[in-house]
Amino acid sequence: NIRRFFQVTGIFLLLFVVQIAIYSLHELSEAGILTNEAVLRFHMATEPYSPYGIYGKWFPLLMVGVPATWLLLASVGERLSAAGEKTAGSAP
């Protein structure tokens, strides 16, 4: 199903872009390129979400788990829908 393939790919890419955006702002503020006070606070807030942070090490699992769960739920929903149509079609 090409539609489902693009849905799952889109979810993965969205998560990937969010990770890259947060990580790039984090690193730019760490390097001193972005020196705004709000950005510096953002740097401290995102430190646990960096690849070496307490939460960042779980992000690869999340990037695989969310699209896989979406795919699983969509497949189960499609099968249940098809079974319901088959049952309704055989009723007198």
N, CA, C and O atoms as a Tinker XYZ file with bonds, in Angstrom:
   368  protein
     1  N      0.853000   -1.172000    0.000000    73     2
     2  CA     0.000000    0.000000    0.000000    64     1     3
     3  C      0.906000    1.244000    0.000000    63     2     4     5
     4  O      1.559000    1.543000    1.000000    81     3
     5  N      0.935000    1.943000   -1.099000    73     3     6
     6  CA     1.829000    3.091000   -1.266000    64     5     7
     7  C      1.419000    4.259000   -0.355000    63     6     8     9
     8  O      2.273000    5.013000    0.111000    81     7
     9  N      0.138000    4.401000   -0.109000    73     7    10
    10  CA    -0.350000    5.482000    0.768000    64     9    11
    11  C      0.200000    5.295000    2.184000    63    10    12    13
    12  O      0.684000    6.247000    2.796000    81    11
    13  N      0.126000    4.087000    2.691000    73    11    14
    14  CA     0.616000    3.815000    4.031000    64    13    15
    15  C      2.138000    3.978000    4.095000    63    14    16    17
    16  O      2.668000    4.461000    5.096000    81    15
    17  N      2.831000    3.583000    3.045000    73    15    18
    18  CA     4.282000    3.754000    2.998000    64    17    19
    19  C      4.650000    5.224000    3.164000    63    18    20    21
    20  O      5.552000    5.559000    3.932000    81    19
    21  N      3.952000    6.099000    2.445000    73    19    22
    22  CA     4.262000    7.517000    2.544000    64    21    23
    23  C      3.831000    8.113000    3.884000    63    22    24    25
    24  O      4.462000    9.054000    4.366000    81    23
    25  N      2.775000    7.584000    4.491000    73    23    26
    26  CA     2.385000    8.047000    5.820000    64    25    27
    27  C      3.475000    7.736000    6.839000    63    26    28    29
    28  O      3.870000    8.604000    7.617000    81    27
    29  N      3.952000    6.517000    6.832000    73    27    30
    30  CA     4.979000    6.106000    7.788000    64    29    31
    31  C      6.281000    6.843000    7.519000    63    30    32    33
    32  O      6.959000    7.261000    8.457000    81    31
    33  N      6.638000    7.007000    6.255000    73    31    34
    34  CA     7.851000    7.738000    5.908000    64    33    35
    35  C      7.736000    9.195000    6.348000    63    34    36    37
    36  O      8.708000    9.770000    6.838000    81    35
    37  N      6.571000    9.788000    6.180000    73    35    38
    38  CA     6.349000   11.171000    6.604000    64    37    39
    39  C      6.475000   11.335000    8.109000    63    38    40    41
    40  O      7.047000   12.319000    8.578000    81    39
    41  N      5.951000   10.391000    8.869000    73    39    42
    42  CA     6.066000   10.454000   10.328000    64    41    43
    43  C      7.532000   10.359000   10.742000    63    42    44    45
    44  O      7.994000   11.119000   11.593000    81    43
    45  N      8.258000    9.421000   10.135000    73    43    46
    46  CA     9.681000    9.277000   10.444000    64    45    47
    47  C     10.443000   10.558000   10.121000    63    46    48    49
    48  O     11.252000   11.022000   10.924000    81    47
    49  N     10.184000   11.129000    8.949000    73    47    50
    50  CA    10.893000   12.344000    8.550000    64    49    51
    51  C     10.544000   13.520000    9.450000    63    50    52    53
    52  O     11.411000   14.341000    9.751000    81    51
    53  N      9.305000   13.615000    9.879000    73    51    54
    54  CA     8.902000   14.680000   10.793000    64    53    55
    55  C      9.656000   14.576000   12.118000    63    54    56    57
    56  O     10.157000   15.579000   12.626000    81    55
    57  N      9.737000   13.375000   12.674000    73    55    58
    58  CA    10.491000   13.186000   13.910000    64    57    59
    59  C     11.970000   13.497000   13.709000    63    58    60    61
    60  O     12.610000   14.077000   14.587000    81    59
    61  N     12.509000   13.115000   12.561000    73    59    62
    62  CA    13.917000   13.360000   12.262000    64    61    63
    63  C     14.198000   14.852000   12.160000    63    62    64    65
    64  O     15.216000   15.323000   12.668000    81    63
    65  N     13.313000   15.602000   11.512000    73    63    66
    66  CA    13.495000   17.052000   11.368000    64    65    67
    67  C     13.413000   17.737000   12.723000    63    66    68    69
    68  O     14.188000   18.656000   12.993000    81    67
    69  N     12.501000   17.316000   13.574000    73    67    70
    70  CA    12.395000   17.902000   14.915000    64    69    71
    71  C     13.681000   17.653000   15.692000    63    70    72    73
    72  O     14.188000   18.551000   16.364000    81    71
    73  N     14.212000   16.428000   15.602000    73    71    74
    74  CA    15.452000   16.119000   16.300000    64    73    75
    75  C     16.602000   16.976000   15.789000    63    74    76    77
    76  O     17.375000   17.509000   16.584000    81    75
    77  N     16.722000   17.114000   14.483000    73    75    78
    78  CA    17.810000   17.906000   13.898000    64    77    79
    79  C     17.676000   19.381000   14.284000    63    78    80    81
    80  O     18.678000   20.029000   14.587000    81    79
    81  N     16.467000   19.914000   14.277000    73    79    82
    82  CA    16.265000   21.321000   14.632000    64    81    83
    83  C     16.654000   21.588000   16.086000    63    82    84    85
    84  O     17.356000   22.556000   16.376000    81    83
    85  N     16.201000   20.737000   16.988000    73    83    86
    86  CA    16.528000   20.926000   18.400000    64    85    87
    87  C     18.026000   20.765000   18.624000    63    86    88    89
    88  O     18.644000   21.558000   19.334000    81    87
    89  N     18.601000   19.743000   18.018000    73    87    90
    90  CA    20.031000   19.491000   18.220000    64    89    91
    91  C     20.889000   20.598000   17.614000    63    90    92    93
    92  O     21.920000   20.959000   18.183000    81    91
    93  N     20.482000   21.139000   16.474000    73    91    94
    94  CA    21.287000   22.211000   15.862000    64    93    95
    95  C     21.224000   23.481000   16.691000    63    94    96    97
    96  O     22.253000   24.133000   16.872000    81    95
    97  N     20.056000   23.860000   17.203000    73    95    98
    98  CA    19.971000   25.031000   18.075000    64    97    99
    99  C     20.776000   24.810000   19.356000    63    98   100   101
   100  O     21.420000   25.731000   19.859000    81    99
   101  N     20.734000   23.615000   19.866000    73    99   102
   102  CA    21.505000   23.275000   21.063000    64   101   103
   103  C     23.000000   23.452000   20.813000    63   102   104   105
   104  O     23.697000   24.073000   21.616000    81   103
   105  N     23.484000   22.917000   19.718000    73   103   106
   106  CA    24.919000   22.998000   19.417000    64   105   107
   107  C     25.357000   24.414000   19.038000    63   106   108   109
   108  O     26.455000   24.836000   19.400000    81   107
   109  N     24.515000   25.147000   18.317000    73   107   110
   110  CA    24.862000   26.527000   17.968000    64   109   111
   111  C     24.963000   27.400000   19.204000    63   110   112   113
   112  O     25.834000   28.267000   19.284000    81   111
   113  N     24.089000   27.183000   20.157000    73   111   114
   114  CA    24.183000   27.961000   21.392000    64   113   115
   115  C     25.386000   27.519000   22.225000    63   114   116   117
   116  O     25.998000   28.338000   22.910000    81   115
   117  N     25.727000   26.243000   22.172000    73   115   118
   118  CA    26.896000   25.754000   22.895000    64   117   119
   119  C     28.193000   26.300000   22.308000    63   118   120   121
   120  O     29.154000   26.548000   23.036000    81   119
   121  N     28.216000   26.486000   20.994000    73   119   122
   122  CA    29.403000   27.021000   20.327000    64   121   123
   123  C     29.534000   28.529000   20.494000    63   122   124   125
   124  O     30.579000   29.097000   20.178000    81   123
   125  N     28.492000   29.181000   20.984000    73   123   126
   126  CA    28.545000   30.616000   21.189000    64   125   127
   127  C     28.095000   31.418000   19.985000    63   126   128   129
   128  O     28.210000   32.643000   19.994000    81   127
   129  N     27.593000   30.780000   18.966000    73   127   130
   130  CA    27.120000   31.493000   17.771000    64   129   131
   131  C     25.802000   32.191000   18.069000    63   130   132   133
   132  O     25.595000   33.332000   17.656000    81   131
   133  N     24.921000   31.522000   18.775000    73   131   134
   134  CA    23.660000   32.125000   19.210000    64   133   135
   135  C     23.829000   32.513000   20.668000    63   134   136   137
   136  O     24.009000   31.648000   21.526000    81   135
   137  N     23.773000   33.778000   20.948000    73   135   138
   138  CA    24.039000   34.245000   22.316000    64   137   139
   139  C     22.849000   34.929000   22.971000    63   138   140   141
   140  O     22.992000   35.508000   24.048000    81   139
   141  N     21.701000   34.876000   22.356000    73   139   142
   142  CA    20.501000   35.460000   22.941000    64   141   143
   143  C     20.190000   34.745000   24.262000    63   142   144   145
   144  O     20.423000   33.543000   24.390000    81   143
   145  N     19.673000   35.477000   25.227000    73   143   146
   146  CA    19.372000   34.891000   26.538000    64   145   147
   147  C     18.349000   33.762000   26.437000    63   146   148   149
   148  O     18.483000   32.748000   27.123000    81   147
   149  N     17.345000   33.921000   25.606000    73   147   150
   150  CA    16.342000   32.868000   25.434000    64   149   151
   151  C     16.965000   31.614000   24.833000    63   150   152   153
   152  O     16.610000   30.498000   25.212000    81   151
   153  N     17.888000   31.795000   23.902000    73   151   154
   154  CA    18.555000   30.649000   23.279000    64   153   155
   155  C     19.424000   29.927000   24.296000    63   154   156   157
   156  O     19.494000   28.699000   24.294000    81   155
   157  N     20.085000   30.681000   25.164000    73   155   158
   158  CA    20.910000   30.062000   26.193000    64   157   159
   159  C     20.064000   29.263000   27.178000    63   158   160   161
   160  O     20.481000   28.202000   27.644000    81   159
   161  N     18.888000   29.768000   27.491000    73   159   162
   162  CA    17.969000   28.983000   28.329000    64   161   163
   163  C     17.498000   27.739000   27.607000    63   162   164   165
   164  O     17.332000   26.682000   28.215000    81   163
   165  N     17.280000   27.869000   26.290000    73   163   166
   166  CA    16.901000   26.716000   25.470000    64   165   167
   167  C     18.011000   25.665000   25.500000    63   166   168   169
   168  O     17.743000   24.465000   25.548000    81   167
   169  N     19.249000   26.131000   25.471000    73   167   170
   170  CA    20.388000   25.210000   25.522000    64   169   171
   171  C     20.349000   24.373000   26.796000    63   170   172   173
   172  O     20.507000   23.153000   26.744000    81   171
   173  N     20.145000   25.008000   27.912000    73   171   174
   174  CA    20.105000   24.285000   29.179000    64   173   175
   175  C     18.888000   23.360000   29.263000    63   174   176   177
   176  O     18.961000   22.285000   29.858000    81   175
   177  N     17.778000   23.782000   28.669000    73   175   178
   178  CA    16.574000   22.953000   28.698000    64   177   179
   179  C     16.716000   21.716000   27.818000    63   178   180   181
   180  O     16.117000   20.681000   28.111000    81   179
   181  N     17.495000   21.806000   26.751000    73   179   182
   182  CA    17.628000   20.676000   25.834000    64   181   183
   183  C     18.824000   19.790000   26.146000    63   182   184   185
   184  O     19.036000   18.789000   25.462000    81   183
   185  N     19.594000   20.124000   27.139000    73   183   186
   186  CA    20.768000   19.307000   27.486000    64   185   187
   187  C     20.401000   17.842000   27.765000    63   186   188   189
   188  O     21.122000   16.958000   27.303000    81   187
   189  N     19.312000   17.539000   28.501000    73   187   190
   190  CA    18.973000   16.125000   28.721000    64   189   191
   191  C     18.523000   15.396000   27.451000    63   190   192   193
   192  O     18.509000   14.165000   27.414000    81   191
   193  N     18.152000   16.157000   26.405000    73   191   194
   194  CA    17.671000   15.540000   25.167000    64   193   195
   195  C     18.759000   15.393000   24.112000    63   194   196   197
   196  O     18.487000   14.937000   23.001000    81   195
   197  N     19.985000   15.774000   24.446000    73   195   198
   198  CA    21.090000   15.597000   23.508000    64   197   199
   199  C     21.377000   14.100000   23.371000    63   198   200   201
   200  O     20.927000   13.318000   24.207000    81   199
   201  N     22.107000   13.688000   22.348000    73   199   202
   202  CA    22.355000   12.251000   22.160000    64   201   203
   203  C     23.008000   11.579000   23.364000    63   202   204   205
   204  O     22.885000   10.367000   23.537000    81   203
   205  N     23.692000   12.347000   24.188000    73   203   206
   206  CA    24.338000   11.769000   25.363000    64   205   207
   207  C     23.571000   12.057000   26.644000    63   206   208   209
   208  O     24.015000   11.695000   27.733000    81   207
   209  N     22.423000   12.706000   26.515000    73   207   210
   210  CA    21.623000   13.049000   27.682000    64   209   211
   211  C     20.794000   11.869000   28.162000    63   210   212   213
   212  O     20.780000   10.803000   27.547000    81   211
   213  N     20.110000   12.085000   29.265000    73   211   214
   214  CA    19.332000   11.015000   29.880000    64   213   215
   215  C     18.140000   10.586000   29.014000    63   214   216   217
   216  O     17.770000    9.412000   29.014000    81   215
   217  N     17.538000   11.529000   28.276000    73   215   218
   218  CA    16.400000   11.197000   27.426000    64   217   219
   219  C     16.800000   10.997000   25.973000    63   218   220   221
   220  O     16.124000   10.272000   25.243000    81   219
   221  N     17.875000   11.618000   25.545000    73   219   222
   222  CA    18.284000   11.560000   24.147000    64   221   223
   223  C     18.666000   10.177000   23.678000    63   222   224   225
   224  O     18.550000    9.875000   22.490000    81   223
   225  N     19.121000    9.329000   24.582000    73   223   226
   226  CA    19.509000    7.984000   24.176000    64   225   227
   227  C     18.303000    7.138000   23.771000    63   226   228   229
   228  O     18.464000    6.106000   23.119000    81   227
   229  N     17.108000    7.562000   24.146000    73   227   230
   230  CA    15.892000    6.825000   23.790000    64   229   231
   231  C     15.279000    7.304000   22.476000    63   230   232   233
   232  O     14.350000    6.681000   21.962000    81   231
   233  N     15.789000    8.401000   21.934000    73   231   234
   234  CA    15.168000    8.962000   20.726000    64   233   235
   235  C     15.248000    8.039000   19.512000    63   234   236   237
   236  O     14.283000    7.983000   18.751000    81   235
   237  N     16.352000    7.306000   19.288000    73   235   238
   238  CA    16.345000    6.364000   18.149000    64   237   239
   239  C     15.249000    5.303000   18.259000    63   238   240   241
   240  O     14.648000    4.922000   17.255000    81   239
   241  N     14.993000    4.834000   19.464000    73   239   242
   242  CA    13.913000    3.877000   19.658000    64   241   243
   243  C     12.562000    4.516000   19.337000    63   242   244   245
   244  O     11.695000    3.882000   18.735000    81   243
   245  N     12.394000    5.751000   19.737000    73   243   246
   246  CA    11.166000    6.479000   19.445000    64   245   247
   247  C     10.988000    6.676000   17.940000    63   246   248   249
   248  O      9.877000    6.565000   17.420000    81   247
   249  N     12.091000    6.970000   17.244000    73   247   250
   250  CA    12.010000    7.198000   15.796000    64   249   251
   251  C     11.631000    5.942000   15.035000    63   250   252   253
   252  O     11.060000    6.033000   13.948000    81   251
   253  N     11.931000    4.790000   15.571000    73   251   254
   254  CA    11.533000    3.537000   14.935000    64   253   255
   255  C     10.176000    3.083000   15.476000    63   254   256   257
   256  O      9.342000    2.574000   14.727000    81   255
   257  N      9.963000    3.269000   16.765000    73   255   258
   258  CA     8.752000    2.774000   17.411000    64   257   259
   259  C      7.478000    3.477000   16.990000    63   258   260   261
   260  O      6.454000    2.823000   16.794000    81   259
   261  N      7.514000    4.789000   16.847000    73   259   262
   262  CA     6.297000    5.530000   16.477000    64   261   263
   263  C      5.815000    5.162000   15.071000    63   262   264   265
   264  O      4.635000    4.846000   14.916000    81   263
   265  N      6.666000    5.186000   14.040000    73   263   266
   266  CA     6.183000    4.754000   12.724000    64   265   267
   267  C      5.769000    3.282000   12.687000    63   266   268   269
   268  O      4.813000    2.928000   11.997000    81   267
   269  N      6.479000    2.422000   13.424000    73   267   270
   270  CA     6.107000    1.006000   13.451000    64   269   271
   271  C      4.744000    0.816000   14.107000    63   270   272   273
   272  O      3.935000    0.015000   13.640000    81   271
   273  N      4.491000    1.547000   15.180000    73   271   274
   274  CA     3.181000    1.470000   15.840000    64   273   275
   275  C      2.088000    1.991000   14.917000    63   274   276   277
   276  O      1.010000    1.401000   14.833000    81   275
   277  N      2.360000    3.093000   14.227000    73   275   278
   278  CA     1.394000    3.635000   13.265000    64   277   279
   279  C      1.071000    2.598000   12.198000    63   278   280   281
   280  O     -0.095000    2.396000   11.857000    81   279
   281  N      2.092000    1.945000   11.675000    73   279   282
   282  CA     1.909000    0.938000   10.637000    64   281   283
   283  C      1.113000   -0.247000   11.164000    63   282   284   285
   284  O      0.219000   -0.745000   10.479000    81   283
   285  N      1.423000   -0.700000   12.363000    73   283   286
   286  CA     0.714000   -1.819000   12.963000    64   285   287
   287  C     -0.757000   -1.489000   13.194000    63   286   288   289
   288  O     -1.632000   -2.282000   12.845000    81   287
   289  N     -1.034000   -0.328000   13.777000    73   287   290
   290  CA    -2.426000    0.054000   14.044000    64   289   291
   291  C     -3.218000    0.266000   12.756000    63   290   292   293
   292  O     -4.392000   -0.098000   12.686000    81   291
   293  N     -2.589000    0.849000   11.739000    73   291   294
   294  CA    -3.274000    1.043000   10.463000    64   293   295
   295  C     -3.572000   -0.295000    9.798000    63   294   296   297
   296  O     -4.640000   -0.459000    9.209000    81   295
   297  N     -2.667000   -1.242000    9.877000    73   295   298
   298  CA    -2.890000   -2.562000    9.281000    64   297   299
   299  C     -4.001000   -3.315000   10.003000    63   298   300   301
   300  O     -4.855000   -3.933000    9.367000    81   299
   301  N     -3.985000   -3.261000   11.326000    73   299   302
   302  CA    -5.034000   -3.925000   12.103000    64   301   303
   303  C     -6.386000   -3.280000   11.817000    63   302   304   305
   304  O     -7.384000   -3.980000   11.649000    81   303
   305  N     -6.424000   -1.964000   11.762000    73   303   306
   306  CA    -7.679000   -1.274000   11.450000    64   305   307
   307  C     -8.205000   -1.618000   10.069000    63   306   308   309
   308  O     -9.411000   -1.775000    9.880000    81   307
   309  N     -7.305000   -1.735000    9.105000    73   307   310
   310  CA    -7.718000   -2.106000    7.755000    64   309   311
   311  C     -8.269000   -3.527000    7.715000    63   310   312   313
   312  O     -9.270000   -3.791000    7.049000    81   311
   313  N     -7.621000   -4.432000    8.422000    73   311   314
   314  CA    -8.102000   -5.819000    8.446000    64   313   315
   315  C     -9.458000   -5.931000    9.144000    63   314   316   317
   316  O    -10.335000   -6.667000    8.691000    81   315
   317  N     -9.627000   -5.195000   10.253000    73   315   318
   318  CA   -10.920000   -5.211000   10.941000    64   317   319
   319  C    -12.011000   -4.611000   10.073000    63   318   320   321
   320  O    -13.140000   -5.102000   10.061000    81   319
   321  N    -11.682000   -3.559000    9.352000    73   319   322
   322  CA   -12.652000   -2.950000    8.448000    64   321   323
   323  C    -13.034000   -3.897000    7.326000    63   322   324   325
   324  O    -14.209000   -3.999000    6.972000    81   323
   325  N    -12.051000   -4.595000    6.760000    73   323   326
   326  CA   -12.329000   -5.543000    5.683000    64   325   327
   327  C    -13.148000   -6.717000    6.198000    63   326   328   329
   328  O    -14.030000   -7.208000    5.494000    81   327
   329  N    -12.871000   -7.174000    7.415000    73   327   330
   330  CA   -13.649000   -8.281000    8.004000    64   329   331
   331  C    -15.084000   -7.835000    8.274000    63   330   332   333
   332  O    -16.022000   -8.609000    8.082000    81   331
   333  N    -15.257000   -6.588000    8.720000    73   331   334
   334  CA   -16.598000   -6.069000    8.957000    64   333   335
   335  C    -17.394000   -5.935000    7.676000    63   334   336   337
   336  O    -18.593000   -6.215000    7.667000    81   335
   337  N    -16.754000   -5.510000    6.587000    73   335   338
   338  CA   -17.430000   -5.418000    5.297000    64   337   339
   339  C    -17.798000   -6.789000    4.752000    63   338   340   341
   340  O    -18.855000   -6.965000    4.145000    81   339
   341  N    -16.924000   -7.751000    4.974000    73   339   342
   342  CA   -17.184000   -9.111000    4.493000    64   341   343
   343  C    -18.376000   -9.710000    5.254000    63   342   344   345
   344  O    -19.220000  -10.386000    4.666000    81   343
   345  N    -18.433000   -9.455000    6.567000    73   343   346
   346  CA   -19.534000   -9.954000    7.380000    64   345   347
   347  C    -20.837000   -9.260000    6.991000    63   346   348   349
   348  O    -21.880000   -9.909000    6.906000    81   347
   349  N    -20.789000   -7.960000    6.757000    73   347   350
   350  CA   -22.000000   -7.216000    6.388000    64   349   351
   351  C    -22.476000   -7.611000    4.995000    63   350   352   353
   352  O    -23.679000   -7.620000    4.735000    81   351
   353  N    -21.557000   -7.936000    4.103000    73   351   354
   354  CA   -21.917000   -8.334000    2.737000    64   353   355
   355  C    -22.543000   -9.689000    2.667000    63   354   356   357
   356  O    -23.298000   -9.954000    1.731000    81   355
   357  N    -22.266000  -10.591000    3.630000    73   355   358
   358  CA   -22.825000  -11.945000    3.603000    64   357   359
   359  C    -24.143000  -12.045000    4.341000    63   358   360   361
   360  O    -24.785000  -13.095000    4.302000    81   359
   361  N    -24.567000  -10.988000    5.014000    73   359   362
   362  CA   -25.834000  -11.013000    5.750000    64   361   363
   363  C    -26.999000  -10.970000    4.759000    63   362   364   365
   364  O    -26.934000  -10.284000    3.739000    81   363
   365  N    -28.074000  -11.718000    5.076000    73   363   366
   366  CA   -29.222000  -11.756000    4.147000    64   365   367
   367  C    -30.004000  -10.493000    4.111000    63   366   368
   368  O    -30.987000  -10.396000    3.376000    81   367
